[in-house]
Short mmCIF file of C-alpha atoms and ligand atoms in Angstrom, two decimals:
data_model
loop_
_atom_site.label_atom_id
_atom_site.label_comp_id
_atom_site.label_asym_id
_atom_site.label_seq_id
_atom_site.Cartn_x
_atom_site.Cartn_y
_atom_site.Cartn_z
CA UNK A 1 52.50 -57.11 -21.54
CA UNK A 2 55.99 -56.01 -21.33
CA UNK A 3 58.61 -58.68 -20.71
CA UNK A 4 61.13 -58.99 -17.70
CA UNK A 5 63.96 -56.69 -18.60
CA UNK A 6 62.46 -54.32 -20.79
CA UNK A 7 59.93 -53.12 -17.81
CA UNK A 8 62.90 -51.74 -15.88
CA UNK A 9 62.81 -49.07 -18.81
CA UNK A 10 59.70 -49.36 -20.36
CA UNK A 11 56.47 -48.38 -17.94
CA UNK A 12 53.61 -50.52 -19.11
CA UNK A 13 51.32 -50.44 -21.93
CA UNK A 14 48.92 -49.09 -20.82
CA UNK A 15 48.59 -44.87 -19.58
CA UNK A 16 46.97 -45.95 -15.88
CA UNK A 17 50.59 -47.92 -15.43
CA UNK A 18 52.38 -45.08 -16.19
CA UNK A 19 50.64 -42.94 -14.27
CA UNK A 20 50.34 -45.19 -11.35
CA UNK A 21 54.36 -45.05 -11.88
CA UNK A 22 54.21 -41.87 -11.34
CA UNK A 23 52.16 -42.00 -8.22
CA UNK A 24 55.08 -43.91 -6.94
CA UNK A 25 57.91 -41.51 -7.82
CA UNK A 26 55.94 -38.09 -6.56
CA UNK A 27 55.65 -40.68 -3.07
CA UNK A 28 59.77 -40.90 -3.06
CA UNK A 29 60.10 -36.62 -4.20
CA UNK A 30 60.66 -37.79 -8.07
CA UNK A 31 58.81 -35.78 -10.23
CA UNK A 32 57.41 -37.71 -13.82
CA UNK A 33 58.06 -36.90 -17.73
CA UNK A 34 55.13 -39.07 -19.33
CA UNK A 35 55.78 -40.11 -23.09
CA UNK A 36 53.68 -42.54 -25.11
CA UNK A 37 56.66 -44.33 -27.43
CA UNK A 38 55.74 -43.35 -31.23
CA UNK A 39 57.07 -41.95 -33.82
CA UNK A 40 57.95 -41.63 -37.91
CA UNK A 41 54.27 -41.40 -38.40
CA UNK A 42 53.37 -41.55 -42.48
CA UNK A 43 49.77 -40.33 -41.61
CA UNK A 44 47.79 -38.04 -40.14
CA UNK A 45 45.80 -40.08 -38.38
CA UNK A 46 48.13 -41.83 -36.58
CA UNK A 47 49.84 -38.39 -35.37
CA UNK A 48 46.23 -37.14 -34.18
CA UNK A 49 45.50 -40.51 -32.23
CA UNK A 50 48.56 -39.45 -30.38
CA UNK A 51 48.03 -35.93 -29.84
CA UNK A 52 44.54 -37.35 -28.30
CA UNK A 53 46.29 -39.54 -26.11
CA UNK A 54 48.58 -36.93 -24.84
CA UNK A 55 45.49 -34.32 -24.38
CA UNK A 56 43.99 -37.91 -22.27
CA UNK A 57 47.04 -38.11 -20.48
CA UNK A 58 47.37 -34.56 -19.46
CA UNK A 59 43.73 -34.74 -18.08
CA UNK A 60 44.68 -37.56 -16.20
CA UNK A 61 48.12 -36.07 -14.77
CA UNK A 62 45.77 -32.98 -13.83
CA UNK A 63 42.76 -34.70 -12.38
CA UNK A 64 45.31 -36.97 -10.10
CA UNK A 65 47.25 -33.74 -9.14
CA UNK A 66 50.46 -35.56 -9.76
CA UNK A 67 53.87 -34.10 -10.01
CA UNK A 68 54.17 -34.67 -13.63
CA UNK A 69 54.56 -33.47 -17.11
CA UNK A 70 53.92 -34.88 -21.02
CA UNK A 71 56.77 -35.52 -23.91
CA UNK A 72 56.50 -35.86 -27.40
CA UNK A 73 58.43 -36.66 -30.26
CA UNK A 74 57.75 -34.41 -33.41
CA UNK A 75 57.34 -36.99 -36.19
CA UNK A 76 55.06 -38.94 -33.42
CA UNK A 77 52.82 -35.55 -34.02
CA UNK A 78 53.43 -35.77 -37.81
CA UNK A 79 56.57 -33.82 -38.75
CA UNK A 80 57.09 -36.52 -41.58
CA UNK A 81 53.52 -35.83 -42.89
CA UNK A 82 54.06 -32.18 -43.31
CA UNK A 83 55.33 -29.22 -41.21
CA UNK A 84 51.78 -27.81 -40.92
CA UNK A 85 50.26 -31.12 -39.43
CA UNK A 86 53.04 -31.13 -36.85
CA UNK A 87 52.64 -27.77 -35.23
CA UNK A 88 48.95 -28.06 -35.66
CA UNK A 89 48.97 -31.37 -33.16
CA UNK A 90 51.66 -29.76 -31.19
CA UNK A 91 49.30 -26.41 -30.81
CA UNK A 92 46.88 -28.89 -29.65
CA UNK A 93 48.35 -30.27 -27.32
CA UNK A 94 50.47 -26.98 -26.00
CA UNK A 95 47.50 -25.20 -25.25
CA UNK A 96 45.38 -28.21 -23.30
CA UNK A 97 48.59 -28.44 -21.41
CA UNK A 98 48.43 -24.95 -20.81
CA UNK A 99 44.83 -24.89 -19.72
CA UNK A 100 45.53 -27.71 -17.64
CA UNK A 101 49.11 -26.32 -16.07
CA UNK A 102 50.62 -29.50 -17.35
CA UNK A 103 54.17 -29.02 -18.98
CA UNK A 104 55.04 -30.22 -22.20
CA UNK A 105 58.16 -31.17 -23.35
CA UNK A 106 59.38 -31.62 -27.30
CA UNK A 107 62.09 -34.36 -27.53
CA UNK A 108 64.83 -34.09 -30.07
CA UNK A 109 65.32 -36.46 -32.99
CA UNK A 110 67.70 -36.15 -35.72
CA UNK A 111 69.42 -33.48 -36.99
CA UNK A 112 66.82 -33.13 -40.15
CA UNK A 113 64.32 -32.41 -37.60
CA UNK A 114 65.72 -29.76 -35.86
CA UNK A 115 64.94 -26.20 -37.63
CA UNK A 116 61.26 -27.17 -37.78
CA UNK A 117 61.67 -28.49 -34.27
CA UNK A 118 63.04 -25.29 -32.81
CA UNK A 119 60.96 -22.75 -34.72
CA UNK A 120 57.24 -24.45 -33.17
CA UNK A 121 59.02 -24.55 -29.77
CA UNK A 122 59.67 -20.73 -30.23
CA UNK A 123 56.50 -20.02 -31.47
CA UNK A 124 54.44 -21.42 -28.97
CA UNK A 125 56.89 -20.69 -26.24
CA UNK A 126 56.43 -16.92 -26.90
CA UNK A 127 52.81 -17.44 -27.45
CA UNK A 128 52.15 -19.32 -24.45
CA UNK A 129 54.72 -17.27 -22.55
CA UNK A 130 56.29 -20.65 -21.59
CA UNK A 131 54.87 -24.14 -20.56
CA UNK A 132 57.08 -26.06 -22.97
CA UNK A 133 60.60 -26.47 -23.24
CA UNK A 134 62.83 -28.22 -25.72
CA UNK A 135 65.65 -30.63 -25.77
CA UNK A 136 69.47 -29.65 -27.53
CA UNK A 137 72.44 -32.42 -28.49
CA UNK A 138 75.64 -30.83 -27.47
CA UNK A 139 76.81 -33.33 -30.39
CA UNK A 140 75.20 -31.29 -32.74
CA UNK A 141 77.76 -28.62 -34.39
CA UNK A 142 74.97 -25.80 -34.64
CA UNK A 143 73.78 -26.42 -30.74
CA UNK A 144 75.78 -23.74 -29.46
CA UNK A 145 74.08 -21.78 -32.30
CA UNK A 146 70.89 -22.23 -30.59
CA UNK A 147 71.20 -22.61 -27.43
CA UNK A 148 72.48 -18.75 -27.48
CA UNK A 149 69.38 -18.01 -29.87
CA UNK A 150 67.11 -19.36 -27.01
CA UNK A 151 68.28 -18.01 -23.98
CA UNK A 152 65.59 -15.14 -24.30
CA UNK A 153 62.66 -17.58 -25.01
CA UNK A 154 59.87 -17.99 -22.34
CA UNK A 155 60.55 -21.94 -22.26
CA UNK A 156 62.86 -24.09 -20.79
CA UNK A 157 66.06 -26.05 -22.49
CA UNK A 158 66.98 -29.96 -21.67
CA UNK A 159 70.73 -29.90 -22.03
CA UNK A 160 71.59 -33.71 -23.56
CA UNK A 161 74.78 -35.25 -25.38
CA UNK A 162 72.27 -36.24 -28.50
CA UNK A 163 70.93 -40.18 -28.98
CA UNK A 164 71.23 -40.52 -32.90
CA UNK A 165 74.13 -41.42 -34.69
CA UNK A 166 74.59 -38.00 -37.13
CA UNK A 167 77.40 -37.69 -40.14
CA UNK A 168 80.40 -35.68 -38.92
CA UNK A 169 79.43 -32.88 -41.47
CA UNK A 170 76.84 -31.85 -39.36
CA UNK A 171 77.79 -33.10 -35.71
CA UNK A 172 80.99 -34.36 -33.19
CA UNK A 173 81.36 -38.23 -33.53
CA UNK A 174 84.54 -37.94 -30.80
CA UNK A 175 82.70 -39.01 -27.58
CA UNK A 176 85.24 -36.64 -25.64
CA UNK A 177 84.49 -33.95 -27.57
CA UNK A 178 80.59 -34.13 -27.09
CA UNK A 179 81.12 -34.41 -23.38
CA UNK A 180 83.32 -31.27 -23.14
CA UNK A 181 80.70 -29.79 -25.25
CA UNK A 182 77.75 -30.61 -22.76
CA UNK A 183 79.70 -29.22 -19.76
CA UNK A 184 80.63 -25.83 -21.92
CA UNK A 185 77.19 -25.64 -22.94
CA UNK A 186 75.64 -25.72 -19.76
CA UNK A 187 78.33 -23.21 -18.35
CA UNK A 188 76.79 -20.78 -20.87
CA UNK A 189 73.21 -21.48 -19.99
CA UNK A 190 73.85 -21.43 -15.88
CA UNK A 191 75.21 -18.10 -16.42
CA UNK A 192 72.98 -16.53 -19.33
CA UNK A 193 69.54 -18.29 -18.88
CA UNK A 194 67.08 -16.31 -17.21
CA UNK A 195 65.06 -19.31 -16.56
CA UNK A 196 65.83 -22.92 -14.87
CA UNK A 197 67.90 -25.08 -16.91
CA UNK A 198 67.00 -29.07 -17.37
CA UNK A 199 70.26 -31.33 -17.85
CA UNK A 200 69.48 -34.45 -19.15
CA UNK A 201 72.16 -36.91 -18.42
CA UNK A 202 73.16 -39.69 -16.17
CA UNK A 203 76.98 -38.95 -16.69
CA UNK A 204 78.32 -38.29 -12.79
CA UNK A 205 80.10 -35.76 -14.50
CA UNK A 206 77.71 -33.54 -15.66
CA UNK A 207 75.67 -33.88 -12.77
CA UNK A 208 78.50 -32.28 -10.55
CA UNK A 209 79.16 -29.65 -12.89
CA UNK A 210 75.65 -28.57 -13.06
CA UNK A 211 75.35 -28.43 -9.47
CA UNK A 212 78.65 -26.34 -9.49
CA UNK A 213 77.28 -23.88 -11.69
CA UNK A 214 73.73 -23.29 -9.84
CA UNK A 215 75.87 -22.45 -6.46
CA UNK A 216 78.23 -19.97 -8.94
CA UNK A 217 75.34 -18.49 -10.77
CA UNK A 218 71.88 -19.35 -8.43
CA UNK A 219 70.21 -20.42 -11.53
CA UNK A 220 67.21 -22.74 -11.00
CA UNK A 221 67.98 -26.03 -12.34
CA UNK A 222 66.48 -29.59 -13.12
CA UNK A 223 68.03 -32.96 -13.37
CA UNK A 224 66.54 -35.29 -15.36
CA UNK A 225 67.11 -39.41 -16.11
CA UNK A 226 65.55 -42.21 -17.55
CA UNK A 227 63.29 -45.09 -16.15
CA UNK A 228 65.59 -47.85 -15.52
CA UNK A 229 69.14 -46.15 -15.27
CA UNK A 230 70.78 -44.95 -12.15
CA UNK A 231 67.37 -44.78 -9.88
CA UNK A 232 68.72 -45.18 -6.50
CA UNK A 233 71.08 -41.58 -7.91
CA UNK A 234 67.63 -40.28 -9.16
CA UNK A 235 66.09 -41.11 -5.19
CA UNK A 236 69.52 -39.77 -3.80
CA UNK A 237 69.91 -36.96 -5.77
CA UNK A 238 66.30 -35.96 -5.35
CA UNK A 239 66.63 -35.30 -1.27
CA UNK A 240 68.40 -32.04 -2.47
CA UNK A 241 67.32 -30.76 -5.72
CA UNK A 242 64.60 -31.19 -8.64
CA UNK A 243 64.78 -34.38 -10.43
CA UNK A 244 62.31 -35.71 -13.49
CA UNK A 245 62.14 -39.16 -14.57
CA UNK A 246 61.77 -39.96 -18.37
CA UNK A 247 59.05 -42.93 -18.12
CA UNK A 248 58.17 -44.07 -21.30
CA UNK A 249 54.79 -46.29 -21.82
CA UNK A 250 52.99 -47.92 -25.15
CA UNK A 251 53.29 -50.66 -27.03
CA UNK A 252 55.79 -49.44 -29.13
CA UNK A 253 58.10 -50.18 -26.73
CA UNK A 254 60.91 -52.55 -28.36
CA UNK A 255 62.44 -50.09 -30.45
CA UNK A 256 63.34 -47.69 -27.41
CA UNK A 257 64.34 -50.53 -25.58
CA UNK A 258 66.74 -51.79 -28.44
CA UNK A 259 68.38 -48.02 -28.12
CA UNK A 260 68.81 -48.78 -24.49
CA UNK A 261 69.97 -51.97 -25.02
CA UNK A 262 72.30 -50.59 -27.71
CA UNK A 263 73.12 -47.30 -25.73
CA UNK A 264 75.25 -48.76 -22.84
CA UNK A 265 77.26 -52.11 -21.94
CA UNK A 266 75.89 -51.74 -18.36
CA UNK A 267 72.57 -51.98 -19.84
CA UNK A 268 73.35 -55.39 -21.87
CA UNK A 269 75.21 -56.62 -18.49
CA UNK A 270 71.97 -55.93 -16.55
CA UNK A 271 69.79 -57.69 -19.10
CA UNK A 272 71.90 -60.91 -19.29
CA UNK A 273 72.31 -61.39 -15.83
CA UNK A 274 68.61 -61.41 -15.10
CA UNK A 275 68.47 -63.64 -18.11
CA UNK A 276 70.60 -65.88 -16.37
CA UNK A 277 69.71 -65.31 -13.07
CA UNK A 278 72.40 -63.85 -11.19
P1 LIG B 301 76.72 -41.37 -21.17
O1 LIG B 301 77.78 -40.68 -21.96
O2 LIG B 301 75.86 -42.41 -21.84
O3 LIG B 301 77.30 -42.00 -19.87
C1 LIG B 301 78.19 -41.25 -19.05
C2 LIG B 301 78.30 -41.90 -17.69
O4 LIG B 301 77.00 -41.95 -17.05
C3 LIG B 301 78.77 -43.32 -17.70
O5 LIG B 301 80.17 -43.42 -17.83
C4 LIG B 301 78.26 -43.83 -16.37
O6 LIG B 301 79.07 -43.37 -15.33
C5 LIG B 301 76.91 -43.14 -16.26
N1 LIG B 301 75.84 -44.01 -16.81
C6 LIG B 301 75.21 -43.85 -17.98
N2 LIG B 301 74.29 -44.84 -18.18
C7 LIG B 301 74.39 -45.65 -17.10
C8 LIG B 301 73.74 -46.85 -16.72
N3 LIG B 301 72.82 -47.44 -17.49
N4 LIG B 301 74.07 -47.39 -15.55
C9 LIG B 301 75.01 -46.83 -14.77
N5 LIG B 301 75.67 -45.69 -15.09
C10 LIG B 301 75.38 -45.12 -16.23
N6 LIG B 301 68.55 -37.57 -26.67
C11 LIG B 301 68.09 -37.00 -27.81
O7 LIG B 301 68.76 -37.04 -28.84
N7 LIG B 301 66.87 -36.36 -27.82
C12 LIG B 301 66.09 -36.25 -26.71
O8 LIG B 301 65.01 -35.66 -26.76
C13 LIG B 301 66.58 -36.82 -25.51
N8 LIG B 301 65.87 -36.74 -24.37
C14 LIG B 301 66.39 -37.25 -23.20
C15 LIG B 301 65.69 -37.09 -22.02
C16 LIG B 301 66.24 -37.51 -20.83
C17 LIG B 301 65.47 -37.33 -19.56
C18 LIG B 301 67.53 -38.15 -20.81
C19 LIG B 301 68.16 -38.61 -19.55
C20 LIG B 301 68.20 -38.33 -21.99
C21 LIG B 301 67.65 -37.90 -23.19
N9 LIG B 301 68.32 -38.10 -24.40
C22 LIG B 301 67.83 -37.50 -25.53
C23 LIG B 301 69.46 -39.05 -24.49
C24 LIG B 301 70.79 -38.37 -24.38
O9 LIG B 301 71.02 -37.57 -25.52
C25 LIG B 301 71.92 -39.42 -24.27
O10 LIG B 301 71.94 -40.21 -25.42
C26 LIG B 301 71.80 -40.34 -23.08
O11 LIG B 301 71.29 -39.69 -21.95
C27 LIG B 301 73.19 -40.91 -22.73
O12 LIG B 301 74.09 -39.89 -22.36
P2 LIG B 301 74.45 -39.54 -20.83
O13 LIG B 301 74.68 -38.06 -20.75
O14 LIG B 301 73.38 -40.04 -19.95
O15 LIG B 301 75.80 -40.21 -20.49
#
């Protein structure tokens, strides 16, 4: 069972909590991202068991008709066994999401990660002619790189500021800087993008800017947060436009918690005042 505290970010353990979670958003307009917490898998095995539990989940999203999609990580689908296992597994599970009109969205991990990353979204983006999208880290040097490469790919892009701490040679390490590179970013996919954009961020900033730029530019667009931060904004917010909730389940939970924990003083505030009560 999941303790106090970490269950206001962590689902359950088990899929049928997540997806009775999910029941409960659709019933207050807030649509679901499902992810079962893995990843760094050393074997193949463990990578498939996941990709089967994904291809479960999406037959369970389907058969409930909810208002919800899948996420995976790609070294939870076996990018550190091999290149070949991962977009084998992610194939998989892209084309039972397909067949089942479930979406499927690739998280972003490090920076070591990303070519191989990108290049299976493309690939089965084009192949699929969309039903997956990708996540980008405005910290990341090269983002603005690829977020022009992409704008003609039959996917969708999650706009984020990047979780993982990266060496400057390769990313921004000034906070500032990353933010101003999140809003310029997005400027350039509101007005390029053919496609809806997703902007993945709970900063009140970005969220105003987005909306700015999708009365400027008409672009469809989708706001999405995580389980346990700013839900009465998610509810609010939700009254007027598109808005996905990142709802992580599995008993892998404490690491993610630990980066939520970790992430944000408001978080640590939260959790020691329930400890204590108040
Ligand atoms: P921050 O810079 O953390 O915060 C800015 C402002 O937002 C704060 O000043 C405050 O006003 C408000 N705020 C933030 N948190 C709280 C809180 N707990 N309570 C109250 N107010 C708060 N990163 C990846 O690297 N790869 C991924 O695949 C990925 N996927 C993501 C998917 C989703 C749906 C989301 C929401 C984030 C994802 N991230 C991912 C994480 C992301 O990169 C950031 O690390 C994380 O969202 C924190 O940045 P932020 O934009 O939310 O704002």
């Amino acid at each position: 069972m999941i303790p106090p505290i970490a269950n206001r970010f962590v689902a359950g353990e088990h899929p049928a909590v997540a997806l009775e979670h999910a029941r409960r958003l659709n019933d207050r307009g807030v649509n679901a991202i499902l992810n079962l917490l893995g990843e760094h898998y050393e074997d193949r095995e463990s990578a498939a068991d996941d990709a089967d539990e994904y291809r479960r989940l999406i037959d369970d999203i389907a058969a409930a008709e909810l208002s919800a999609c899948v996420s995976v990580k790609p070294t939870q689908l076996g990018l550190d066994v091999g290149e070949d296992v991962f977009r084998e597994l992610l194939a998989a599970v892209v084309s039972h999401g397909r067949k089942r009109d479930v979406f499927v969205w690739l998280d972003m991990e490090d920076h070591t990660t990303t070519d191989a990353t990108l290049e299976a979204y493309e690939e089965l983006a084009r192949e699929h002619g969309g039903g997956i999208g990708v996540c980008v880290q405005a910290n990341l040097r090269r983002t603005r790189d690829d977020v022009e490469r992409l704008a003609d790919v039959p996917g969708k892009v999650r706009f984020t500021k990047g979780a993982y701490d990266e060496p400057a040679s390769v990313a921004y390490t000034d906070k500032t800087v990353v933010d101003r590179e999140l809003l310029s970013l997005l400027e350039y996919a509101f007005a390029e993008y053919d496609g809806a954009v997703a902007v993945g961020s709970h900063d009140p900033a970005v969220i105003e800017r987005a909306i700015a730029l999708h009365e400027t530019y008409g672009t469809d667009f989708e706001i999405q947060m995580l389980m346990g931060v700013r839900e009465d904004t998610q509810y609010e917010l939700a009254s007027e436009y598109e808005v996905w909730q990142y709802v992580p389940h599995g008993d892998r939970w404490k690491s993610y918690f630990y980066r939520r924990m970790t992430e944000r003083t408001e978080n640590i505030t939260f959790a020691a005042r329930a400890v204590l009560g108040r």
